[in-house]
Amino acid sequence: MKEGPDIARIATLIGDPARANMLTALMGGQALTATELAASAGVTLATTSAHLSKLEDGGLLIQRRQGRHRYFALADHAVATLLEDLAGLAATRGHLRHRPGPKDPALRQARICYDHLAGDYGVRILDSLMTRGAIIAFEDTLTLTDLGRQFVCDMGIDVEATPRRPLCRACLDWSERRSHLGGSLGKAIFAHMLAKGWAKRDPDSRAIRFTREGTRRFLALFPVENVDAA
């Protein structure tokens, strides 16, 4: 028997379509009930319970209890990162599932990706910060410069208080096919926008809805010359 990490087990857990749908539903960062996950996967509650047990045993999910209710969430940030990377890889290889509907434009513009902003607005944040020299990229590594630290400090974000995880991370966006800003800085910027009331979550999807004033402030804070000029 070969030694080392058993990637086949993880791949098998994620590879089932129903389980993949459940995991994707949890990328919104919220804890969901088995009934809600059954609806997202399109399977019965009994089948969902069996899937959830496998995902929990495999270390991909955690279970939270509140009174008589049970909720399920992604085990940690590492699982969210893996799912995000797989979504980006699938998109670049042409493996897409098309779900037409009125919510699609909103999801493409701005959506939550576990704990940070994705979509066109998420890509815009990274583009803008790199254009102004706040973030520099070397191969696959993003680094916040001194100019960038001052910029986020002026926003009221303390980068030193961020959790023990990468500060800046380039996440391949499945809808834009370019990178958006993840990591603890991406999380902090997104939380800042919500706290300021610029945007709020759509209760029925992963879409993030910006107010008119929030849109104005967002575009002013993260300008992208070639886009804004057009």
PDB file of C-alpha atoms in Angstrom:
ATOM      1  CA  MET A   1       0.000   0.000   0.000  1.00  0.00           C
ATOM      2  CA  LYS A   2       1.379   3.375  -0.958  1.00  0.00           C
ATOM      3  CA  GLU A   3       1.970   5.947   1.761  1.00  0.00           C
ATOM      4  CA  GLY A   4       1.022   9.614   1.842  1.00  0.00           C
ATOM      5  CA  PRO A   5      -2.128  11.743   1.778  1.00  0.00           C
ATOM      6  CA  ASP A   6      -5.201   9.975   0.438  1.00  0.00           C
ATOM      7  CA  ILE A   7      -6.325  12.494  -2.181  1.00  0.00           C
ATOM      8  CA  ALA A   8      -8.543   9.847  -3.768  1.00  0.00           C
ATOM      9  CA  ARG A   9     -10.842   9.867  -0.734  1.00  0.00           C
ATOM     10  CA  ILE A  10     -11.225  13.638  -0.818  1.00  0.00           C
ATOM     11  CA  ALA A  11     -11.825  13.540  -4.568  1.00  0.00           C
ATOM     12  CA  THR A  12     -14.469  10.834  -4.135  1.00  0.00           C
ATOM     13  CA  LEU A  13     -16.263  12.831  -1.440  1.00  0.00           C
ATOM     14  CA  ILE A  14     -16.380  15.989  -3.552  1.00  0.00           C
ATOM     15  CA  GLY A  15     -16.927  14.177  -6.843  1.00  0.00           C
ATOM     16  CA  ASP A  16     -20.456  12.972  -6.160  1.00  0.00           C
ATOM     17  CA  PRO A  17     -22.838  15.491  -7.843  1.00  0.00           C
ATOM     18  CA  ALA A  18     -25.205  15.710  -4.869  1.00  0.00           C
ATOM     19  CA  ARG A  19     -22.375  16.244  -2.392  1.00  0.00           C
ATOM     20  CA  ALA A  20     -20.744  18.761  -4.719  1.00  0.00           C
ATOM     21  CA  ASN A  21     -24.002  20.737  -4.796  1.00  0.00           C
ATOM     22  CA  MET A  22     -24.214  20.700  -1.002  1.00  0.00           C
ATOM     23  CA  LEU A  23     -20.636  21.895  -0.619  1.00  0.00           C
ATOM     24  CA  THR A  24     -21.218  24.629  -3.187  1.00  0.00           C
ATOM     25  CA  ALA A  25     -24.306  25.795  -1.292  1.00  0.00           C
ATOM     26  CA  LEU A  26     -22.167  26.142   1.836  1.00  0.00           C
ATOM     27  CA  MET A  27     -19.688  28.371  -0.014  1.00  0.00           C
ATOM     28  CA  GLY A  28     -21.977  31.237   0.967  1.00  0.00           C
ATOM     29  CA  GLY A  29     -20.406  31.020   4.411  1.00  0.00           C
ATOM     30  CA  GLN A  30     -23.671  30.222   6.184  1.00  0.00           C
ATOM     31  CA  ALA A  31     -24.588  27.117   8.145  1.00  0.00           C
ATOM     32  CA  LEU A  32     -27.542  25.304   6.559  1.00  0.00           C
ATOM     33  CA  THR A  33     -29.936  22.612   7.706  1.00  0.00           C
ATOM     34  CA  ALA A  34     -30.150  19.178   6.153  1.00  0.00           C
ATOM     35  CA  THR A  35     -33.501  20.164   4.634  1.00  0.00           C
ATOM     36  CA  GLU A  36     -31.955  23.220   2.960  1.00  0.00           C
ATOM     37  CA  LEU A  37     -29.056  21.145   1.670  1.00  0.00           C
ATOM     38  CA  ALA A  38     -31.422  18.497   0.360  1.00  0.00           C
ATOM     39  CA  ALA A  39     -33.157  21.174  -1.698  1.00  0.00           C
ATOM     40  CA  SER A  40     -29.844  22.434  -3.085  1.00  0.00           C
ATOM     41  CA  ALA A  41     -28.781  18.909  -4.031  1.00  0.00           C
ATOM     42  CA  GLY A  42     -32.149  17.804  -5.394  1.00  0.00           C
ATOM     43  CA  VAL A  43     -32.234  14.597  -3.330  1.00  0.00           C
ATOM     44  CA  THR A  44     -34.362  13.226  -0.503  1.00  0.00           C
ATOM     45  CA  LEU A  45     -33.706  14.068   3.131  1.00  0.00           C
ATOM     46  CA  ALA A  46     -32.687  10.469   3.872  1.00  0.00           C
ATOM     47  CA  THR A  47     -30.148  10.522   1.045  1.00  0.00           C
ATOM     48  CA  THR A  48     -28.898  13.914   2.234  1.00  0.00           C
ATOM     49  CA  SER A  49     -28.302  12.582   5.741  1.00  0.00           C
ATOM     50  CA  ALA A  50     -26.141   9.792   4.341  1.00  0.00           C
ATOM     51  CA  HIS A  51     -24.138  12.258   2.244  1.00  0.00           C
ATOM     52  CA  LEU A  52     -23.682  14.636   5.184  1.00  0.00           C
ATOM     53  CA  SER A  53     -22.419  11.801   7.368  1.00  0.00           C
ATOM     54  CA  LYS A  54     -19.763  10.945   4.778  1.00  0.00           C
ATOM     55  CA  LEU A  55     -18.694  14.573   4.375  1.00  0.00           C
ATOM     56  CA  GLU A  56     -18.473  15.022   8.129  1.00  0.00           C
ATOM     57  CA  ASP A  57     -16.480  11.810   8.584  1.00  0.00           C
ATOM     58  CA  GLY A  58     -14.161  12.971   5.801  1.00  0.00           C
ATOM     59  CA  GLY A  59     -13.435  16.239   7.615  1.00  0.00           C
ATOM     60  CA  LEU A  60     -15.087  18.487   5.046  1.00  0.00           C
ATOM     61  CA  LEU A  61     -18.074  19.534   7.155  1.00  0.00           C
ATOM     62  CA  ILE A  62     -18.764  20.349  10.778  1.00  0.00           C
ATOM     63  CA  GLN A  63     -22.098  20.091  12.541  1.00  0.00           C
ATOM     64  CA  ARG A  64     -23.511  22.765  14.816  1.00  0.00           C
ATOM     65  CA  ARG A  65     -26.465  22.317  17.133  1.00  0.00           C
ATOM     66  CA  GLN A  66     -28.820  25.034  18.285  1.00  0.00           C
ATOM     67  CA  GLY A  67     -31.610  23.686  20.421  1.00  0.00           C
ATOM     68  CA  ARG A  68     -33.292  20.881  18.512  1.00  0.00           C
ATOM     69  CA  HIS A  69     -31.900  22.052  15.203  1.00  0.00           C
ATOM     70  CA  ARG A  70     -28.748  20.847  13.454  1.00  0.00           C
ATOM     71  CA  TYR A  71     -26.795  22.999  11.039  1.00  0.00           C
ATOM     72  CA  PHE A  72     -23.935  22.095   8.734  1.00  0.00           C
ATOM     73  CA  ALA A  73     -21.032  24.283   7.594  1.00  0.00           C
ATOM     74  CA  LEU A  74     -17.706  23.867   5.826  1.00  0.00           C
ATOM     75  CA  ALA A  75     -15.141  22.567   8.272  1.00  0.00           C
ATOM     76  CA  ASP A  76     -12.742  25.473   7.822  1.00  0.00           C
ATOM     77  CA  HIS A  77     -11.166  27.970   5.453  1.00  0.00           C
ATOM     78  CA  ALA A  78      -8.961  25.269   3.888  1.00  0.00           C
ATOM     79  CA  VAL A  79     -12.017  23.410   2.591  1.00  0.00           C
ATOM     80  CA  ALA A  80     -13.453  26.633   1.148  1.00  0.00           C
ATOM     81  CA  THR A  81     -10.143  27.366  -0.577  1.00  0.00           C
ATOM     82  CA  LEU A  82     -10.046  23.887  -2.112  1.00  0.00           C
ATOM     83  CA  LEU A  83     -13.597  24.219  -3.458  1.00  0.00           C
ATOM     84  CA  GLU A  84     -12.862  27.680  -4.811  1.00  0.00           C
ATOM     85  CA  ASP A  85      -9.758  26.434  -6.613  1.00  0.00           C
ATOM     86  CA  LEU A  86     -11.656  23.482  -8.069  1.00  0.00           C
ATOM     87  CA  ALA A  87     -14.412  25.807  -9.338  1.00  0.00           C
ATOM     88  CA  GLY A  88     -11.825  28.000 -11.044  1.00  0.00           C
ATOM     89  CA  LEU A  89     -10.073  24.988 -12.570  1.00  0.00           C
ATOM     90  CA  ALA A  90     -13.355  23.558 -13.831  1.00  0.00           C
ATOM     91  CA  ALA A  91     -14.238  26.881 -15.459  1.00  0.00           C
ATOM     92  CA  THR A  92     -10.892  27.181 -17.253  1.00  0.00           C
ATOM     93  CA  ARG A  93     -11.233  23.621 -18.562  1.00  0.00           C
ATOM     94  CA  GLY A  94     -14.688  24.311 -19.950  1.00  0.00           C
ATOM     95  CA  HIS A  95     -16.564  22.222 -17.387  1.00  0.00           C
ATOM     96  CA  LEU A  96     -19.499  24.546 -16.741  1.00  0.00           C
ATOM     97  CA  ARG A  97     -23.066  24.011 -15.632  1.00  0.00           C
ATOM     98  CA  HIS A  98     -25.372  26.636 -17.073  1.00  0.00           C
ATOM     99  CA  ARG A  99     -28.222  27.722 -14.873  1.00  0.00           C
ATOM    100  CA  PRO A 100     -30.090  30.465 -16.735  1.00  0.00           C
ATOM    101  CA  GLY A 101     -32.313  32.796 -14.740  1.00  0.00           C
ATOM    102  CA  PRO A 102     -32.801  36.368 -13.578  1.00  0.00           C
ATOM    103  CA  LYS A 103     -30.300  36.009 -10.728  1.00  0.00           C
ATOM    104  CA  ASP A 104     -27.346  35.157 -12.949  1.00  0.00           C
ATOM    105  CA  PRO A 105     -26.344  38.779 -13.759  1.00  0.00           C
ATOM    106  CA  ALA A 106     -26.315  39.616 -10.044  1.00  0.00           C
ATOM    107  CA  LEU A 107     -24.168  36.590  -9.264  1.00  0.00           C
ATOM    108  CA  ARG A 108     -21.722  37.517 -11.988  1.00  0.00           C
ATOM    109  CA  GLN A 109     -21.451  41.076 -10.700  1.00  0.00           C
ATOM    110  CA  ALA A 110     -20.939  40.381  -7.000  1.00  0.00           C
ATOM    111  CA  ARG A 111     -21.355  37.265  -4.891  1.00  0.00           C
ATOM    112  CA  ILE A 112     -19.962  35.921  -1.667  1.00  0.00           C
ATOM    113  CA  CYS A 113     -17.258  33.283  -1.925  1.00  0.00           C
ATOM    114  CA  TYR A 114     -17.234  31.839   1.602  1.00  0.00           C
ATOM    115  CA  ASP A 115     -16.033  35.037   3.314  1.00  0.00           C
ATOM    116  CA  HIS A 116     -14.895  37.430   0.563  1.00  0.00           C
ATOM    117  CA  LEU A 117     -16.252  39.101  -2.559  1.00  0.00           C
ATOM    118  CA  ALA A 118     -16.188  37.348  -5.925  1.00  0.00           C
ATOM    119  CA  GLY A 119     -17.493  38.141  -9.375  1.00  0.00           C
ATOM    120  CA  ASP A 120     -16.804  41.304 -11.354  1.00  0.00           C
ATOM    121  CA  TYR A 121     -16.559  43.435  -8.213  1.00  0.00           C
ATOM    122  CA  GLY A 122     -14.184  40.982  -6.526  1.00  0.00           C
ATOM    123  CA  VAL A 123     -11.891  41.027  -9.567  1.00  0.00           C
ATOM    124  CA  ARG A 124     -12.101  44.818  -9.654  1.00  0.00           C
ATOM    125  CA  ILE A 125     -10.783  45.097  -6.093  1.00  0.00           C
ATOM    126  CA  LEU A 126      -7.640  43.142  -6.946  1.00  0.00           C
ATOM    127  CA  ASP A 127      -7.141  44.927 -10.279  1.00  0.00           C
ATOM    128  CA  SER A 128      -7.433  48.327  -8.631  1.00  0.00           C
ATOM    129  CA  LEU A 129      -5.082  47.512  -5.757  1.00  0.00           C
ATOM    130  CA  MET A 130      -2.469  46.132  -8.141  1.00  0.00           C
ATOM    131  CA  THR A 131      -2.763  49.116 -10.502  1.00  0.00           C
ATOM    132  CA  ARG A 132      -2.104  51.579  -7.692  1.00  0.00           C
ATOM    133  CA  GLY A 133       0.798  49.513  -6.347  1.00  0.00           C
ATOM    134  CA  ALA A 134      -0.973  48.488  -3.158  1.00  0.00           C
ATOM    135  CA  ILE A 135      -0.481  44.827  -4.035  1.00  0.00           C
ATOM    136  CA  ILE A 136       2.295  43.331  -6.108  1.00  0.00           C
ATOM    137  CA  ALA A 137       2.276  39.887  -7.660  1.00  0.00           C
ATOM    138  CA  PHE A 138       5.186  37.529  -8.133  1.00  0.00           C
ATOM    139  CA  GLU A 139       4.217  34.293  -9.862  1.00  0.00           C
ATOM    140  CA  ASP A 140       1.278  33.042  -7.740  1.00  0.00           C
ATOM    141  CA  THR A 141       2.093  35.109  -4.646  1.00  0.00           C
ATOM    142  CA  LEU A 142       0.433  38.411  -3.743  1.00  0.00           C
ATOM    143  CA  THR A 143       2.131  40.825  -1.349  1.00  0.00           C
ATOM    144  CA  LEU A 144       0.619  43.881   0.315  1.00  0.00           C
ATOM    145  CA  THR A 145       3.049  46.788  -0.049  1.00  0.00           C
ATOM    146  CA  ASP A 146       3.636  49.620   2.426  1.00  0.00           C
ATOM    147  CA  LEU A 147       1.409  51.769   0.223  1.00  0.00           C
ATOM    148  CA  GLY A 148      -1.241  49.089   0.417  1.00  0.00           C
ATOM    149  CA  ARG A 149      -0.986  48.855   4.196  1.00  0.00           C
ATOM    150  CA  GLN A 150      -1.554  52.596   4.426  1.00  0.00           C
ATOM    151  CA  PHE A 151      -4.521  52.354   2.068  1.00  0.00           C
ATOM    152  CA  VAL A 152      -6.322  49.662   4.053  1.00  0.00           C
ATOM    153  CA  CYS A 153      -5.378  51.414   7.316  1.00  0.00           C
ATOM    154  CA  ASP A 154      -7.110  54.543   6.016  1.00  0.00           C
ATOM    155  CA  MET A 155     -10.172  52.368   5.399  1.00  0.00           C
ATOM    156  CA  GLY A 156     -10.104  51.405   9.059  1.00  0.00           C
ATOM    157  CA  ILE A 157      -8.782  47.885   8.540  1.00  0.00           C
ATOM    158  CA  ASP A 158      -6.057  46.586  10.858  1.00  0.00           C
ATOM    159  CA  VAL A 159      -4.113  44.011   8.850  1.00  0.00           C
ATOM    160  CA  GLU A 160      -2.172  42.974  11.928  1.00  0.00           C
ATOM    161  CA  ALA A 161      -5.400  41.790  13.555  1.00  0.00           C
ATOM    162  CA  THR A 162      -6.256  39.378  10.760  1.00  0.00           C
ATOM    163  CA  PRO A 163      -6.454  35.601  11.462  1.00  0.00           C
ATOM    164  CA  ARG A 164      -3.538  33.261  10.913  1.00  0.00           C
ATOM    165  CA  ARG A 165      -4.089  32.651   7.209  1.00  0.00           C
ATOM    166  CA  PRO A 166      -2.633  34.203   4.060  1.00  0.00           C
ATOM    167  CA  LEU A 167      -3.149  37.966   4.031  1.00  0.00           C
ATOM    168  CA  CYS A 168      -3.581  38.217   0.261  1.00  0.00           C
ATOM    169  CA  ARG A 169      -4.561  35.353  -1.967  1.00  0.00           C
ATOM    170  CA  ALA A 170      -5.362  35.276  -5.687  1.00  0.00           C
ATOM    171  CA  CYS A 171      -8.473  33.185  -6.275  1.00  0.00           C
ATOM    172  CA  LEU A 172      -9.389  32.273  -9.833  1.00  0.00           C
ATOM    173  CA  ASP A 173     -12.927  33.549 -10.355  1.00  0.00           C
ATOM    174  CA  TRP A 174     -15.093  30.993 -12.190  1.00  0.00           C
ATOM    175  CA  SER A 175     -17.323  33.583 -13.865  1.00  0.00           C
ATOM    176  CA  GLU A 176     -14.697  36.204 -14.727  1.00  0.00           C
ATOM    177  CA  ARG A 177     -11.911  33.695 -15.515  1.00  0.00           C
ATOM    178  CA  ARG A 178      -9.501  36.053 -13.734  1.00  0.00           C
ATOM    179  CA  SER A 179      -8.367  36.352 -10.139  1.00  0.00           C
ATOM    180  CA  HIS A 180     -10.233  38.069  -7.342  1.00  0.00           C
ATOM    181  CA  LEU A 181      -8.840  38.926  -3.910  1.00  0.00           C
ATOM    182  CA  GLY A 182      -9.157  36.281  -1.226  1.00  0.00           C
ATOM    183  CA  GLY A 183      -7.266  35.737   2.000  1.00  0.00           C
ATOM    184  CA  SER A 184      -7.831  37.601   5.238  1.00  0.00           C
ATOM    185  CA  LEU A 185      -7.547  40.970   3.476  1.00  0.00           C
ATOM    186  CA  GLY A 186     -10.295  40.026   1.024  1.00  0.00           C
ATOM    187  CA  LYS A 187     -12.443  38.998   3.983  1.00  0.00           C
ATOM    188  CA  ALA A 188     -11.721  42.237   5.861  1.00  0.00           C
ATOM    189  CA  ILE A 189     -12.550  44.459   2.865  1.00  0.00           C
ATOM    190  CA  PHE A 190     -15.825  42.615   2.286  1.00  0.00           C
ATOM    191  CA  ALA A 191     -16.754  42.880   5.983  1.00  0.00           C
ATOM    192  CA  HIS A 192     -15.962  46.611   5.836  1.00  0.00           C
ATOM    193  CA  MET A 193     -18.441  47.098   2.970  1.00  0.00           C
ATOM    194  CA  LEU A 194     -21.181  45.246   4.787  1.00  0.00           C
ATOM    195  CA  ALA A 195     -20.541  47.179   7.992  1.00  0.00           C
ATOM    196  CA  LYS A 196     -20.758  50.472   6.096  1.00  0.00           C
ATOM    197  CA  GLY A 197     -24.084  49.441   4.599  1.00  0.00           C
ATOM    198  CA  TRP A 198     -22.800  49.593   1.022  1.00  0.00           C
ATOM    199  CA  ALA A 199     -24.175  46.166   0.264  1.00  0.00           C
ATOM    200  CA  LYS A 200     -26.165  43.312   1.727  1.00  0.00           C
ATOM    201  CA  ARG A 201     -26.607  39.635   1.076  1.00  0.00           C
ATOM    202  CA  ASP A 202     -29.425  38.314  -1.052  1.00  0.00           C
ATOM    203  CA  PRO A 203     -31.314  35.946   1.277  1.00  0.00           C
ATOM    204  CA  ASP A 204     -32.114  33.572  -1.589  1.00  0.00           C
ATOM    205  CA  SER A 205     -28.703  33.240  -3.248  1.00  0.00           C
ATOM    206  CA  ARG A 206     -25.011  34.028  -2.927  1.00  0.00           C
ATOM    207  CA  ALA A 207     -25.512  37.351  -4.703  1.00  0.00           C
ATOM    208  CA  ILE A 208     -24.380  40.537  -2.961  1.00  0.00           C
ATOM    209  CA  ARG A 209     -26.625  43.529  -3.656  1.00  0.00           C
ATOM    210  CA  PHE A 210     -24.985  46.948  -3.581  1.00  0.00           C
ATOM    211  CA  THR A 211     -27.070  50.023  -2.854  1.00  0.00           C
ATOM    212  CA  ARG A 212     -26.867  52.968  -5.228  1.00  0.00           C
ATOM    213  CA  GLU A 213     -24.711  54.879  -2.745  1.00  0.00           C
ATOM    214  CA  GLY A 214     -22.701  51.747  -2.000  1.00  0.00           C
ATOM    215  CA  THR A 215     -21.989  51.273  -5.697  1.00  0.00           C
ATOM    216  CA  ARG A 216     -20.841  54.885  -5.987  1.00  0.00           C
ATOM    217  CA  ARG A 217     -18.491  54.553  -3.013  1.00  0.00           C
ATOM    218  CA  PHE A 218     -17.193  51.161  -4.144  1.00  0.00           C
ATOM    219  CA  LEU A 219     -16.347  52.373  -7.658  1.00  0.00           C
ATOM    220  CA  ALA A 220     -14.677  55.492  -6.249  1.00  0.00           C
ATOM    221  CA  LEU A 221     -12.598  53.480  -3.775  1.00  0.00           C
ATOM    222  CA  PHE A 222     -11.536  50.875  -6.336  1.00  0.00           C
ATOM    223  CA  PRO A 223     -11.161  52.658  -9.684  1.00  0.00           C
ATOM    224  CA  VAL A 224      -9.976  50.751 -12.729  1.00  0.00           C
ATOM    225  CA  GLU A 225      -8.906  53.220 -15.403  1.00  0.00           C
ATOM    226  CA  ASN A 226      -9.517  51.215 -18.559  1.00  0.00           C
ATOM    227  CA  VAL A 227     -12.957  50.133 -17.357  1.00  0.00           C
ATOM    228  CA  ASP A 228     -14.095  53.466 -15.940  1.00  0.00           C
ATOM    229  CA  ALA A 229     -12.885  55.387 -18.973  1.00  0.00           C
ATOM    230  CA  ALA A 230     -14.999  53.198 -21.212  1.00  0.00           C
TER     231      ALA A 230
END
